[in-house]
C-alpha cells in the first residue's frame, strides 16, 4: 500500500463498524485494511494493545493515556505512519522503527528533544510536535532528519531556534514555530532553507533590538508573505508594535552608525503595512497563511 493511500485513509479516521474486517485486528481496534491500517484511538489505553500485526504500516493509538512507548514498536519494520497524538508521553519515544515517515506526537507532555531520540529516524518526512511542553532541543537534534519536509513545533516553550539546522533543511518546506517564547532568530538560521515556503513565527516574545536584525532583513528580503505579523514584546517602548513597521533606527541605531544601509522601508513594505499606527492598533493585517492541514504529498 502506498503511503499516500495510507495517509488518506488515516486522515479519514476510523470508519464505523470496521473492526470486523480483519480477524487479526487487536481487540477494540479497527483495521480498515487488514494488517496494514490499525486504528486504536480513544480507547483509554495505558499500554499498547497486544497482537498488533507485525507488518502494520499505519498505526494510530491517538487519544489514549499512553505514558511510555519506548522500544515497543522497534520490530515493526513496515511501520510508516504512527499517530501518537493526544497521549501522556512525557518524553520523545525511544526505539522507534527507522521505517517511519510520518510521526504525530502533538498534544503530549514532551519537554525536550535529544539528538539520540531522533537519531535513527532517517526516513522521517513529517514530524508533528505541536502543543507539547518543549523548552529545549539539543542543538544538533534535527541534523539527522535528512528527509524532513514538515516540522511543526507550534505551541511549545522554545526560547530559541535549534542552532544547527541540517543542510538537508533545503528539504524543509514547512517550519512552524509560532506560539513559543522566541525572542530572536540566530544569525543565518534560515540561510540554507531554500525550499522553505511557509514559516509561521507569530505569537512569540520578540525582542525588537539588534539581535532581531537578521530576521528583520530576512523578512524584508522578499519574504513578507511568510511572516508579516510579528509583534514585539520588548523593549518596553516598542511593546505591541509590529516588527516590520519599525525602522532600523528604532530597532538598532548602532547598525546605522556603523554605516550599514537600512532597508528602504517604504519601498519594501506593502501599502497596507506602511500606515503603521493603524496596523499596530488593530493587528488586522495577517500576512501569514494559517493553513496547516496534513496533506499527504509523499508516496
Ligand atoms: C492523528 O490523530 C489525531 C487525533 O485523533 C487527529 O486529529 C490527526 O488528524 C491524526 N493525524 C493524522 C496525520 O492522521
Ligand atoms: C502481513 O503478514 C501476514 C502474515 O503474517 C500476511 O498474511 C499479510 O498478507 C501481510 N500483510 C501485508 C499488508 O503485507
Ligand atoms: C524485537 O526483536 C528482538 C530480536 O528479534 C527481540 O529480542 C526483542 O524482544 C523484540 N522486541 C519486542 C518489543 O518485541
Ligand atoms: C514613508 O512614507 C511616509 C508617507 O508615505 C512619509 O511620511 C515617511 O517619512 C516615509 N518614511 C521614510 C523612511 O521614507
Tab-separated table of C-alpha atoms and ligand atoms in Angstrom:
chain	number	residue	atom	x	y	z
A	1	UNK	CA	0.000	0.000	0.000
A	2	UNK	CA	1.345	3.423	-0.834
A	3	UNK	CA	1.905	5.851	1.950
A	4	UNK	CA	-0.359	8.294	0.184
A	5	UNK	CA	-3.290	5.903	0.401
A	6	UNK	CA	-2.456	5.084	3.991
A	7	UNK	CA	-2.479	8.715	4.903
A	8	UNK	CA	-5.708	9.472	3.155
A	9	UNK	CA	-7.333	6.592	4.985
A	10	UNK	CA	-5.732	7.616	8.253
A	11	UNK	CA	-6.909	11.154	7.983
A	12	UNK	CA	-10.440	9.976	7.344
A	13	UNK	CA	-10.312	8.304	10.718
A	14	UNK	CA	-11.942	5.130	11.756
A	15	UNK	CA	-14.987	4.036	9.790
A	16	UNK	CA	-17.804	2.755	11.921
A	17	UNK	CA	-18.065	-0.969	12.378
A	18	UNK	CA	-14.866	-1.716	10.523
A	19	UNK	CA	-13.469	-3.893	13.312
A	20	UNK	CA	-14.983	-6.962	11.759
A	21	UNK	CA	-12.983	-6.504	8.589
A	22	UNK	CA	-9.929	-8.314	9.836
A	23	UNK	CA	-9.611	-11.289	12.176
A	24	UNK	CA	-6.071	-10.154	13.063
A	25	UNK	CA	-7.254	-6.778	14.328
A	26	UNK	CA	-6.452	-6.208	18.032
A	27	UNK	CA	-9.482	-6.268	20.330
A	28	UNK	CA	-11.329	-2.951	20.388
A	29	UNK	CA	-9.357	-1.523	17.474
A	30	UNK	CA	-10.452	-1.147	13.906
A	31	UNK	CA	-8.496	-2.230	10.872
A	32	UNK	CA	-9.946	-0.921	7.601
A	33	UNK	CA	-7.135	-2.558	5.663
A	34	UNK	CA	-6.135	-5.895	7.191
A	35	UNK	CA	-2.569	-5.945	8.580
A	36	UNK	CA	-1.782	-2.533	7.135
A	37	UNK	CA	-4.011	0.029	8.839
A	38	UNK	CA	-4.670	-0.283	12.533
A	39	UNK	CA	-6.651	2.318	14.481
A	40	UNK	CA	-6.829	2.055	18.245
A	41	UNK	CA	-7.984	5.568	19.104
A	42	UNK	CA	-9.884	6.833	22.155
A	43	UNK	CA	-9.860	3.511	23.957
A	44	UNK	CA	-8.412	4.710	27.255
A	45	UNK	CA	-5.316	2.591	26.580
A	46	UNK	CA	-2.490	2.779	29.090
A	47	UNK	CA	-0.384	0.305	27.149
A	48	UNK	CA	-0.051	-0.755	23.548
A	49	UNK	CA	-2.639	-3.396	22.534
A	50	UNK	CA	-1.190	-6.868	22.172
A	51	UNK	CA	-1.258	-8.620	18.831
A	52	UNK	CA	-0.843	-5.711	16.521
A	53	UNK	CA	0.178	-7.339	13.214
A	54	UNK	CA	3.930	-7.025	12.798
A	55	UNK	CA	3.655	-5.767	9.226
A	56	UNK	CA	1.295	-2.889	10.022
A	57	UNK	CA	2.228	0.181	8.004
A	58	UNK	CA	-0.114	2.727	9.572
A	59	UNK	CA	-0.884	2.716	13.259
A	60	UNK	CA	-2.874	5.219	15.253
A	61	UNK	CA	-3.087	4.991	19.013
A	62	UNK	CA	-4.076	8.642	19.286
A	63	UNK	CA	-6.266	9.934	22.124
A	64	UNK	CA	-5.309	7.401	24.757
A	65	UNK	CA	-3.445	7.528	28.078
A	66	UNK	CA	-0.084	6.198	26.916
A	67	UNK	CA	2.865	7.368	29.010
A	68	UNK	CA	5.677	5.309	27.612
A	69	UNK	CA	6.222	3.872	24.151
A	70	UNK	CA	9.938	3.216	24.454
A	71	UNK	CA	11.109	0.314	22.238
A	72	UNK	CA	7.610	-1.158	21.937
A	73	UNK	CA	7.452	-0.701	18.179
A	74	UNK	CA	11.049	-1.197	17.227
A	75	UNK	CA	10.387	-4.504	15.460
A	76	UNK	CA	7.591	-3.088	13.303
A	77	UNK	CA	9.798	-2.765	10.290
A	78	UNK	CA	6.971	-1.828	7.887
A	79	UNK	CA	5.586	0.983	10.020
A	80	UNK	CA	5.491	4.207	8.023
A	81	UNK	CA	2.870	6.322	9.774
A	82	UNK	CA	2.487	6.455	13.527
A	83	UNK	CA	-0.052	8.646	15.275
A	84	UNK	CA	0.668	9.011	18.987
A	85	UNK	CA	-1.051	12.354	19.367
A	86	UNK	CA	-3.151	13.272	22.418
A	87	UNK	CA	-1.455	10.963	24.884
A	88	UNK	CA	0.559	11.449	28.078
A	89	UNK	CA	4.068	10.904	26.756
A	90	UNK	CA	6.486	12.986	28.778
A	91	UNK	CA	9.439	12.343	26.537
A	92	UNK	CA	10.131	11.583	22.904
A	93	UNK	CA	9.700	7.794	22.473
A	94	UNK	CA	12.926	5.840	22.188
A	95	UNK	CA	13.497	2.932	19.867
A	96	UNK	CA	11.001	3.867	17.165
A	97	UNK	CA	11.341	1.898	13.934
A	98	UNK	CA	13.640	3.514	11.321
A	99	UNK	CA	10.983	2.898	8.661
A	100	UNK	CA	8.817	5.771	9.983
A	101	UNK	CA	7.980	8.525	7.506
A	102	UNK	CA	5.312	10.376	9.415
A	103	UNK	CA	5.135	10.773	13.170
A	104	UNK	CA	2.417	12.609	15.086
A	105	UNK	CA	3.219	13.491	18.674
A	106	UNK	CA	1.076	16.573	19.095
A	107	UNK	CA	-0.684	17.170	22.434
A	108	UNK	CA	1.670	15.198	24.647
A	109	UNK	CA	3.874	16.380	27.513
A	110	UNK	CA	7.290	16.196	25.922
A	111	UNK	CA	9.681	18.714	27.481
A	112	UNK	CA	12.881	18.367	25.470
A	113	UNK	CA	14.253	16.728	22.334
A	114	UNK	CA	17.595	14.973	22.293
A	115	UNK	CA	19.794	14.042	19.392
A	116	UNK	CA	19.644	10.413	20.472
A	117	UNK	CA	15.862	10.275	20.299
A	118	UNK	CA	15.792	11.302	16.641
A	119	UNK	CA	18.967	9.591	15.507
A	120	UNK	CA	17.540	6.572	13.701
A	121	UNK	CA	14.579	8.331	12.067
A	122	UNK	CA	16.345	8.993	8.805
A	123	UNK	CA	13.267	8.477	6.655
A	124	UNK	CA	11.059	10.885	8.527
A	125	UNK	CA	9.307	13.341	6.214
A	126	UNK	CA	6.794	14.771	8.655
A	127	UNK	CA	7.166	15.385	12.355
A	128	UNK	CA	4.405	16.976	14.391
A	129	UNK	CA	5.330	18.108	17.880
A	130	UNK	CA	2.644	20.748	18.311
A	131	UNK	CA	1.315	21.589	21.752
A	132	UNK	CA	3.845	19.837	23.910
A	133	UNK	CA	5.981	21.446	26.614
A	134	UNK	CA	9.249	21.559	24.745
A	135	UNK	CA	11.651	24.070	26.229
A	136	UNK	CA	14.824	22.903	24.598
A	137	UNK	CA	16.180	20.849	21.756
A	138	UNK	CA	19.728	19.605	21.659
A	139	UNK	CA	21.433	21.832	19.112
A	140	UNK	CA	22.143	19.069	16.598
A	141	UNK	CA	18.982	17.055	17.172
A	142	UNK	CA	17.448	17.852	13.795
A	143	UNK	CA	20.622	17.219	11.837
A	144	UNK	CA	19.962	13.516	11.276
A	145	UNK	CA	16.485	14.018	9.861
A	146	UNK	CA	17.794	14.256	6.366
A	147	UNK	CA	14.418	13.935	4.619
A	148	UNK	CA	12.344	16.091	6.880
A	149	UNK	CA	9.993	18.345	4.949
A	150	UNK	CA	7.420	19.324	7.504
A	151	UNK	CA	8.138	20.187	11.056
A	152	UNK	CA	5.699	21.696	13.480
A	153	UNK	CA	6.814	22.942	16.856
A	154	UNK	CA	3.857	25.236	17.313
A	155	UNK	CA	2.619	25.721	20.869
A	156	UNK	CA	5.729	24.885	22.845
A	157	UNK	CA	8.018	26.890	25.119
A	158	UNK	CA	11.085	27.258	22.953
A	159	UNK	CA	13.127	30.349	23.653
A	160	UNK	CA	15.479	29.802	20.745
A	161	UNK	CA	15.576	28.003	17.437
A	162	UNK	CA	17.765	24.900	17.287
A	163	UNK	CA	21.210	26.221	16.458
A	164	UNK	CA	22.198	23.704	13.829
A	165	UNK	CA	19.599	23.196	11.201
A	166	UNK	CA	20.838	20.445	8.882
A	167	UNK	CA	21.962	21.144	5.307
A	168	UNK	CA	19.031	18.921	4.370
A	169	UNK	CA	16.726	21.649	5.565
A	170	UNK	CA	16.658	22.715	1.954
A	171	UNK	CA	14.048	19.967	2.020
A	172	UNK	CA	12.165	21.569	4.818
A	173	UNK	CA	9.028	23.002	3.289
A	174	UNK	CA	7.206	23.946	6.403
A	175	UNK	CA	8.555	25.344	9.581
A	176	UNK	CA	6.085	26.424	12.185
A	177	UNK	CA	7.487	27.677	15.413
A	178	UNK	CA	4.803	30.060	16.468
A	179	UNK	CA	3.278	30.355	19.901
A	180	UNK	CA	6.612	29.827	21.621
A	181	UNK	CA	8.903	32.133	23.513
A	182	UNK	CA	11.298	33.061	20.742
A	183	UNK	CA	12.993	36.399	21.258
A	184	UNK	CA	15.087	36.410	18.139
A	185	UNK	CA	16.386	34.122	15.430
A	186	UNK	CA	20.088	33.246	15.331
A	187	UNK	CA	22.104	34.909	12.597
A	188	UNK	CA	21.942	32.867	9.355
A	189	UNK	CA	19.390	30.424	10.803
A	190	UNK	CA	17.281	30.364	7.641
A	191	UNK	CA	20.047	30.793	5.094
A	192	UNK	CA	20.153	27.155	3.975
A	193	UNK	CA	16.401	26.753	3.665
A	194	UNK	CA	15.919	27.498	0.015
A	195	UNK	CA	12.738	25.447	-0.281
A	196	UNK	CA	11.077	26.997	2.697
A	197	UNK	CA	7.752	28.348	1.550
A	198	UNK	CA	5.936	28.661	4.808
A	199	UNK	CA	7.048	29.910	8.150
A	200	UNK	CA	4.835	30.923	10.989
A	201	UNK	CA	6.602	32.806	13.720
A	202	UNK	CA	3.696	34.736	15.173
A	203	UNK	CA	2.930	34.922	18.899
A	204	UNK	CA	6.403	34.733	20.293
A	205	UNK	CA	8.192	37.071	22.637
A	206	UNK	CA	10.117	39.027	20.045
A	207	UNK	CA	12.669	41.417	21.433
A	208	UNK	CA	12.935	44.161	18.858
A	209	UNK	CA	16.566	45.023	19.439
A	210	UNK	CA	19.766	44.463	17.498
A	211	UNK	CA	19.601	40.646	17.717
A	212	UNK	CA	16.463	40.674	15.634
A	213	UNK	CA	18.079	42.401	12.670
A	214	UNK	CA	18.833	39.105	10.902
A	215	UNK	CA	15.160	38.118	10.956
A	216	UNK	CA	14.043	41.653	10.078
A	217	UNK	CA	16.208	41.727	6.975
A	218	UNK	CA	15.385	38.144	6.019
A	219	UNK	CA	11.684	39.016	6.036
A	220	UNK	CA	12.108	42.283	4.211
A	221	UNK	CA	14.142	40.497	1.564
A	222	UNK	CA	11.057	39.382	-0.340
A	223	UNK	CA	9.586	37.161	2.363
A	224	UNK	CA	6.939	39.428	3.805
A	225	UNK	CA	4.286	36.931	2.811
A	226	UNK	CA	5.859	34.388	5.148
A	227	UNK	CA	5.552	36.256	8.419
A	228	UNK	CA	4.423	39.833	8.294
A	229	UNK	CA	2.760	39.917	11.656
A	230	UNK	CA	5.464	39.628	14.258
A	231	UNK	CA	4.656	41.724	17.302
A	232	UNK	CA	7.392	42.998	19.617
A	233	UNK	CA	7.161	42.010	23.266
A	234	UNK	CA	10.181	44.061	24.271
A	235	UNK	CA	11.775	46.508	24.810
A	236	UNK	CA	9.019	48.215	26.712
A	237	UNK	CA	8.737	51.262	24.489
A	238	UNK	CA	8.234	49.045	21.420
A	239	UNK	CA	5.898	46.514	23.026
A	240	UNK	CA	2.863	45.668	20.871
A	241	UNK	CA	4.372	47.291	17.784
A	242	UNK	CA	4.656	45.272	14.597
A	243	UNK	CA	8.303	44.495	13.907
A	244	UNK	CA	8.103	45.252	10.214
A	245	UNK	CA	6.636	48.702	10.718
A	246	UNK	CA	9.650	49.779	12.740
A	247	UNK	CA	12.652	51.486	11.248
A	248	UNK	CA	16.182	50.228	11.667
A	249	UNK	CA	16.777	53.393	13.661
A	250	UNK	CA	14.112	52.368	16.163
A	251	UNK	CA	15.347	48.795	16.478
A	252	UNK	CA	19.096	49.053	16.337
A	253	UNK	CA	20.528	52.518	15.789
A	254	UNK	CA	24.024	51.088	16.176
A	255	UNK	CA	23.660	49.438	12.764
A	256	UNK	CA	23.137	52.796	11.117
A	257	UNK	CA	26.027	54.344	12.945
A	258	UNK	CA	28.189	51.585	11.522
A	259	UNK	CA	27.266	52.952	8.116
A	260	UNK	CA	25.294	49.927	7.106
A	261	UNK	CA	22.466	50.538	4.766
A	262	UNK	CA	18.994	50.438	6.179
A	263	UNK	CA	16.396	48.539	4.188
A	264	UNK	CA	14.311	51.033	2.217
A	265	UNK	CA	11.269	50.607	4.391
A	266	UNK	CA	8.728	52.497	2.331
A	267	UNK	CA	9.570	50.824	-0.927
A	268	UNK	CA	9.633	47.311	0.528
A	269	UNK	CA	6.557	47.214	2.672
A	270	UNK	CA	3.179	46.631	1.073
A	271	UNK	CA	0.923	49.692	1.203
A	272	UNK	CA	-1.237	48.078	3.854
A	273	UNK	CA	1.683	47.967	6.258
A	274	UNK	CA	3.051	51.415	5.664
A	275	UNK	CA	0.485	53.157	7.728
A	276	UNK	CA	1.918	51.741	10.890
A	277	UNK	CA	-0.302	53.189	13.654
A	278	UNK	CA	-3.475	51.723	12.173
A	279	UNK	CA	-1.927	48.344	11.671
A	280	UNK	CA	-0.418	48.312	15.096
A	281	UNK	CA	-3.617	49.037	16.919
A	282	UNK	CA	-5.836	46.648	15.034
A	283	UNK	CA	-3.459	43.771	14.261
A	284	UNK	CA	-5.748	43.230	11.352
A	285	UNK	CA	-3.160	42.552	8.729
A	286	UNK	CA	-2.185	38.938	8.843
A	287	UNK	CA	0.139	38.094	6.050
A	288	UNK	CA	0.946	34.571	7.040
A	289	UNK	CA	-1.185	31.763	5.804
A	290	UNK	CA	-2.547	29.806	8.695
A	291	UNK	CA	-3.493	26.664	6.861
A	292	UNK	CA	-1.613	23.613	8.000
A	293	UNK	CA	-3.786	20.639	7.414
A	294	UNK	CA	-1.988	17.445	6.783
A	295	UNK	CA	-1.706	16.951	3.062
A	296	UNK	CA	-0.088	13.672	2.142
A	297	UNK	CA	2.160	14.736	-0.680
A	298	UNK	CA	4.667	11.937	-0.498
A	299	UNK	CA	4.076	8.418	-1.713
B	1	LIG	C1	-3.709	11.795	14.477
B	1	LIG	O1	-4.740	11.670	15.417
B	1	LIG	C2	-5.350	12.892	15.775
B	1	LIG	C3	-6.325	12.596	16.900
B	1	LIG	O2	-7.277	11.633	16.501
B	1	LIG	C4	-6.001	13.508	14.553
B	1	LIG	O3	-6.577	14.741	14.892
B	1	LIG	C5	-4.943	13.708	13.488
B	1	LIG	O4	-5.538	14.173	12.297
B	1	LIG	C6	-4.212	12.406	13.202
B	1	LIG	N1	-3.110	12.679	12.286
B	1	LIG	C7	-3.032	12.161	11.063
B	1	LIG	C8	-1.873	12.503	10.238
B	1	LIG	O5	-3.897	11.425	10.651
B	2	LIG	C1	1.118	-9.312	6.860
B	2	LIG	O1	1.572	-10.577	7.279
B	2	LIG	C2	0.583	-11.623	7.195
B	2	LIG	C3	1.189	-12.880	7.718
B	2	LIG	O2	1.822	-12.704	8.951
B	2	LIG	C4	0.146	-11.771	5.760
B	2	LIG	O3	-0.895	-12.732	5.701
B	2	LIG	C5	-0.376	-10.440	5.240
B	2	LIG	O4	-0.669	-10.551	3.864
B	2	LIG	C6	0.670	-9.347	5.432
B	2	LIG	N1	0.060	-8.091	5.048
B	2	LIG	C7	0.672	-7.181	4.325
B	2	LIG	C8	-0.087	-5.924	4.028
B	2	LIG	O5	1.826	-7.327	3.912
B	3	LIG	C1	12.407	-7.226	18.824
B	3	LIG	O1	13.229	-8.215	18.240
B	3	LIG	C2	14.345	-8.559	19.027
B	3	LIG	C3	15.216	-9.505	18.206
B	3	LIG	O2	14.452	-10.337	17.408
B	3	LIG	C4	13.877	-9.177	20.338
B	3	LIG	O3	14.988	-9.507	21.133
B	3	LIG	C5	13.013	-8.175	21.068
B	3	LIG	O4	12.475	-8.757	22.247
B	3	LIG	C6	11.878	-7.709	20.189
B	3	LIG	N1	11.190	-6.630	20.853
B	3	LIG	C7	9.890	-6.605	21.033
B	3	LIG	C8	9.332	-5.410	21.739
B	3	LIG	O5	9.158	-7.483	20.618
B	4	LIG	C1	7.405	56.821	4.322
B	4	LIG	O1	6.297	57.454	3.691
B	4	LIG	C2	5.582	58.341	4.531
B	4	LIG	C3	4.381	58.881	3.758
B	4	LIG	O2	4.009	57.978	2.749
B	4	LIG	C4	6.492	59.511	4.973
B	4	LIG	O3	5.779	60.356	5.852
B	4	LIG	C5	7.694	58.924	5.688
B	4	LIG	O4	8.594	59.930	6.017
B	4	LIG	C6	8.392	57.874	4.808
B	4	LIG	N1	9.443	57.216	5.579
B	4	LIG	C7	10.664	57.014	5.091
B	4	LIG	C8	11.616	56.294	5.992
B	4	LIG	O5	10.995	57.368	3.963
